[in-house]
């Protein structure tokens, strides 16, 4: 099909995804939170509360509320932001320009530097240039963005501010722009406006203010893009056509640029969409630190003040931006790669759904009731259609119906088992779960004792080979070492940072006002006094006397706890859903893909923040739930992709030809061979999850007062940055960075070991 | 035209040194089709990469001489080598779909060769030359083909494009690395016919690398048999098949389907080149092996026919 | 006769960007052939001729769009019906025991995470056997010429030829009557190929197996097969005894193929018949006789009317002019 047809199709299919996103935001506000709560104070009478509830349609049934919500959205009524006293749509309109300018500049800088660096690094494969660039990129991925921003702020804006003249925040000098010499702001993008007005002074001022925030934001995207481009290039440089180009006598530079890079760019482009989502995530934190008057900063304020309408409006908008960015990227990919077969097996059904979605929106725009009616009609129609289709299929296969039913019995059982497992982990029964699992394994072992014994030598040889390869990879070893060190710290926490006699567990994160030893600088190894006295703080204390060493040690436990639980639950869910979806394909897979699309449409940090902020429950359990909701779709996609590949391999076909049941094929053949990418992704995500957790903590959503969390500590510690007290934010941030670094290195190393066919 | 003498190439990998070529010697005369035949891993492709100095970073030519019409290729400068590649010796590869840049139009890829090796004034002249060379390879609709992307063409047409790209530099010699292995049988026939026509009409010299003895029998004038990095026998084609002298060649021919009711393959497996057998590399599998074979590697002896074996006279 | 197909067809729909069906890939377009019992039937053809789809349909991995597969007495023994497409699940399972499969790619044909012992006895486990697996595995490995002590190894520890032997061992686990081999030696070197071919011949003699041998390599087919069917674009164009086909092919396409059979003796070598044009795609087959655009003896009628397969003294040809 032609490109325009493809664009049209993609555009049409964003509609169901956006509808899905509105479902999420709607459930967040109406089902998880209480829309009326922000307006209720002690003085509100019950009648007033009743009135408020009527105002927010809380007396009507949920479907009516949902359609009213959609209708309002379509009419531009996105709610009213309490804390700035403006309609949400207006606020978004005003602040979008600021975020856009920042994001675009950061993106441009990131891409412009990352692509050449990635190419250069791949060409100098395994030489010192390559190692340095890789390290640079690795730091960028591991470093928490808010920590980096604080470091930059501390050194460039504060310590060396005399030399660099870099401002310490905000977007422009209000004195210049508002009072002294206002210029016409036609686009809202200050750089452009300054250019249009021809004023160098304004341009320079806007640029200086943009520099540090954009660098912060750009570094992380740059890091990811470098790794992508490098990986892509390494793959391409081994391809046959590169060899042909050399055999033609082309100079090496032309080979690299015209042949290798052009091809390597293609897969990188597709992942730039993801990078854009990362930018949106990062903008929330960056804007907060640099007081950049954009959407992110406004959203964070909204979250702190439980301004539900603003939070949800922002979430929805961020989702729309991200979906749009991905659309652009998909079209760019289809345009760049002439091999892309623009047909694909899209059934008529998908078109119908997209079309109905558009129809629904149009109808709801006119009238809520009509929209509701149409929605009901469609739902019943869908159900009827599904039942009818099922019945038709049954009629055809009725003779074998019972047999087939028996074959698929395991599906609901597996679903039930997964739910129980995940719930068990969260309700605190993790140890029991693990025990049960171990017992099950032991039982199975004893049944096959001889086999088990005989299987040891080859498997041991496998492990030895893997260990040998691990030894050859110094970076992975470093990662392993750091990870083990942190693990040790977490386990030994009570010994490394003992609780005071009389201090209960619950007071772990309470700041000690009474000691009045605020802002003590670190004394490292030379501490003599007891805790609480002068010279007693190994890594210093915060402005309210909280011991940083203490926070880091206990924070490691929190990080470990959250990361493990989220990764294990997420992996479990993802493997079950991904394998089934990938193996069966067809309708099941399509539905799963749409559902993951919807969840992935909202950038992770923003979704997590929205969930936590809206439910108003800052406890660590809610954080974990939020993180799992954010994480499962990405994992699921990875598993699904692998399952799709494995399903077509000859050994699976051979098993099917021999008469194996689906159950056997999935659990014996598909699943074990899908685990490799999952293990790698899970290891690396141990790092990413803690980064997001720290981001949440930094914004003060890191669990209750009794939970030590590294990001929260950084948040505490930044208060007196400008007075020169650097230790308070530096050390906790370093802990986060080390953790993330360790798991990324480990994950990278695992990738080389477990899948030796990959590069290097 | 091309003479290879005692070529020794080694790869330095993590797992050790792979002795890929251990003293390879042969000669390709002008205007002939010379076949280099052997099983997978025997070093045929490595020989050609060594000739054009296209070895990956882990590979190095340790010793030996390679001369093209008397000029030493191993001592030549890199810029001279770039002239040689495509301009004097052109190479075509096995799987044309993966050997062509998928995002570049076919005509542009051929034009690259023309720009490099031909002295044409401008883009129009280049375009004319591109169509001309596509015509030489009997491509139906040369103009349309030039605008196409590789994946839009069929396998046979892709291979013709590769050949056209090779011819565009007006080389004296063509190295064809398994040019028909990935193709369907009827398309193979077309490509082989084309190669024969090019030899007869344009006097093109061809070094043909293959594992398919049938193709060798049809197309080649002379052939060399390789085993585990060494040449074991060289002969004119008819003589090789009617009277194979080296035990490996005999074993290879006896293993071809159709040789007899029950085939008689050479027992054992191709050796691992990380730790190849001492002396004659074939001795563990050879029915004629004696003690000397384990100690000393045999030289390639003879003139029109050459054999590398202690127990056999050429 | 162990199996016979009647007009077997398998079409895959092609969809446009709206999802509507705009055409069919006619992978199999009416295949009629007979597999003799205890002998080898070879299927030759180039890419797109449908050989692999035929194999998959016979193995029950694809449901035929049209046509029928008739099971001979050895395969239909104890089943309710003798047509493949009419079998119910239970019977289908029973049939699966009687047909084994050997695929082309020995690396992809074995689950890299399973031990050889498990790989080879998997068909037994699928059909409910739980005891005596290890002994049976040893038996099977010996049968194919492998060292039975290598039970507890992973596939990647073996060479290509050995892996193919493991695949054959697995195919024989349930003592099948029919073995479907899809390009079993294409990925192997000459010597290894010779060993595997010898093994297959040996097994056929010992166990009385019938082979359906699919290959694009004419020399191998000539060596191994008793009868040969030549396929082109989803149809059989000629079916005859191997000796007869290679000595005197009737259909112009068979003639072109046979002329390309490698022949080392220059005295017996024929000139290759070089066909014009490319192998067409099964998505858009030419009208009438599929072969007519490339046929050296085509006439006007060939573009219009499809020639049916006509039987004649022991062979069948589908051509108007022969």
Short mmCIF file of C-alpha atoms in Angstrom, two decimals, chain A residues 1 4-6 8-9 342-348 351 399-400 403-404 407 450-451 454-455 458-459 462 465 649-661 664 668-669 672-673 676 754, chain C residues 15-20 56 59 61 85-90 93 96-97 99 101 103 105 107-115 117-119 122-123 125-127 134 152-154 156-157 170 174:
data_model
loop_
_atom_site.label_atom_id
_atom_site.label_comp_id
_atom_site.label_asym_id
_atom_site.label_seq_id
_atom_site.Cartn_x
_atom_site.Cartn_y
_atom_site.Cartn_z
CA UNK A 1 0.00 0.00 0.00
CA UNK A 4 -0.50 7.87 2.68
CA UNK A 5 -2.65 4.83 3.23
CA UNK A 6 -0.27 3.72 5.93
CA UNK A 8 -4.14 7.08 7.48
CA UNK A 9 -4.25 3.65 8.99
CA UNK A 342 3.03 -1.74 4.13
CA UNK A 343 0.29 -4.33 4.05
CA UNK A 344 0.52 -6.39 7.17
CA UNK A 345 -2.27 -8.65 8.27
CA UNK A 346 -4.68 -6.13 9.58
CA UNK A 347 -8.09 -7.62 9.62
CA UNK A 348 -11.23 -5.85 8.72
CA UNK A 351 -10.62 -1.10 10.88
CA UNK A 399 -17.35 -33.28 17.47
CA UNK A 400 -14.06 -32.50 19.04
CA UNK A 403 -11.49 -32.89 23.72
CA UNK A 404 -10.40 -29.39 22.87
CA UNK A 407 -6.75 -29.32 26.22
CA UNK A 450 18.33 -40.65 38.34
CA UNK A 451 17.69 -38.32 35.48
CA UNK A 454 22.76 -37.79 35.19
CA UNK A 455 21.91 -34.32 33.97
CA UNK A 458 26.39 -31.25 31.12
CA UNK A 459 24.56 -28.52 32.94
CA UNK A 462 27.22 -25.06 30.70
CA UNK A 465 31.28 -21.95 30.21
CA UNK A 649 11.18 -22.63 14.70
CA UNK A 650 11.44 -26.14 13.29
CA UNK A 651 11.55 -27.87 16.66
CA UNK A 652 8.23 -26.42 17.65
CA UNK A 653 6.76 -27.55 14.34
CA UNK A 654 8.25 -30.97 14.82
CA UNK A 655 6.62 -31.24 18.24
CA UNK A 656 3.30 -30.16 16.82
CA UNK A 657 3.66 -32.68 14.01
CA UNK A 658 4.24 -35.36 16.62
CA UNK A 659 0.97 -34.43 18.23
CA UNK A 660 2.08 -32.37 21.19
CA UNK A 661 -0.61 -30.39 22.96
CA UNK A 664 3.34 -29.02 26.28
CA UNK A 668 8.48 -27.22 27.28
CA UNK A 669 9.58 -25.46 24.14
CA UNK A 672 12.25 -21.88 28.25
CA UNK A 673 13.56 -20.33 25.07
CA UNK A 676 16.84 -15.20 27.89
CA UNK A 754 23.39 -15.91 27.40
CA UNK C 15 -5.09 -8.83 2.33
CA UNK C 16 -4.94 -5.23 1.30
CA UNK C 17 -4.52 -2.32 3.64
CA UNK C 18 -8.17 -2.34 4.56
CA UNK C 19 -8.02 -5.96 5.47
CA UNK C 20 -10.08 -7.15 2.57
CA UNK C 56 3.16 -29.57 6.23
CA UNK C 59 1.76 -33.79 8.60
CA UNK C 61 0.21 -28.77 10.40
CA UNK C 85 -9.32 -34.24 6.59
CA UNK C 86 -12.18 -36.23 8.08
CA UNK C 87 -10.32 -37.52 11.08
CA UNK C 88 -11.35 -36.54 14.56
CA UNK C 89 -8.86 -35.47 17.17
CA UNK C 90 -8.38 -38.87 18.71
CA UNK C 93 -3.34 -38.35 17.27
CA UNK C 96 0.59 -38.92 14.10
CA UNK C 97 2.36 -41.89 15.61
CA UNK C 99 4.22 -40.43 10.41
CA UNK C 101 9.26 -35.89 10.13
CA UNK C 103 13.38 -31.16 8.73
CA UNK C 105 17.90 -27.31 9.53
CA UNK C 107 20.19 -26.68 14.45
CA UNK C 108 16.69 -25.28 14.46
CA UNK C 109 15.10 -28.71 14.59
CA UNK C 110 16.32 -29.41 18.10
CA UNK C 111 15.36 -27.44 21.17
CA UNK C 112 18.74 -26.11 22.35
CA UNK C 113 17.75 -26.39 25.99
CA UNK C 114 16.82 -30.02 25.96
CA UNK C 115 19.10 -32.97 26.44
CA UNK C 117 17.70 -38.10 25.67
CA UNK C 118 14.63 -35.92 26.12
CA UNK C 119 14.67 -34.76 22.54
CA UNK C 122 9.75 -36.63 23.29
CA UNK C 123 7.30 -38.23 20.85
CA UNK C 125 6.22 -38.76 26.14
CA UNK C 126 3.70 -36.88 24.06
CA UNK C 127 1.85 -40.11 23.48
CA UNK C 134 16.14 -44.00 28.78
CA UNK C 152 23.07 -36.49 28.40
CA UNK C 153 24.42 -33.88 26.06
CA UNK C 154 23.02 -30.74 24.49
CA UNK C 156 25.17 -27.70 20.32
CA UNK C 157 27.80 -30.18 21.48
CA UNK C 170 13.47 -38.70 17.05
CA UNK C 174 7.25 -44.13 17.62
#
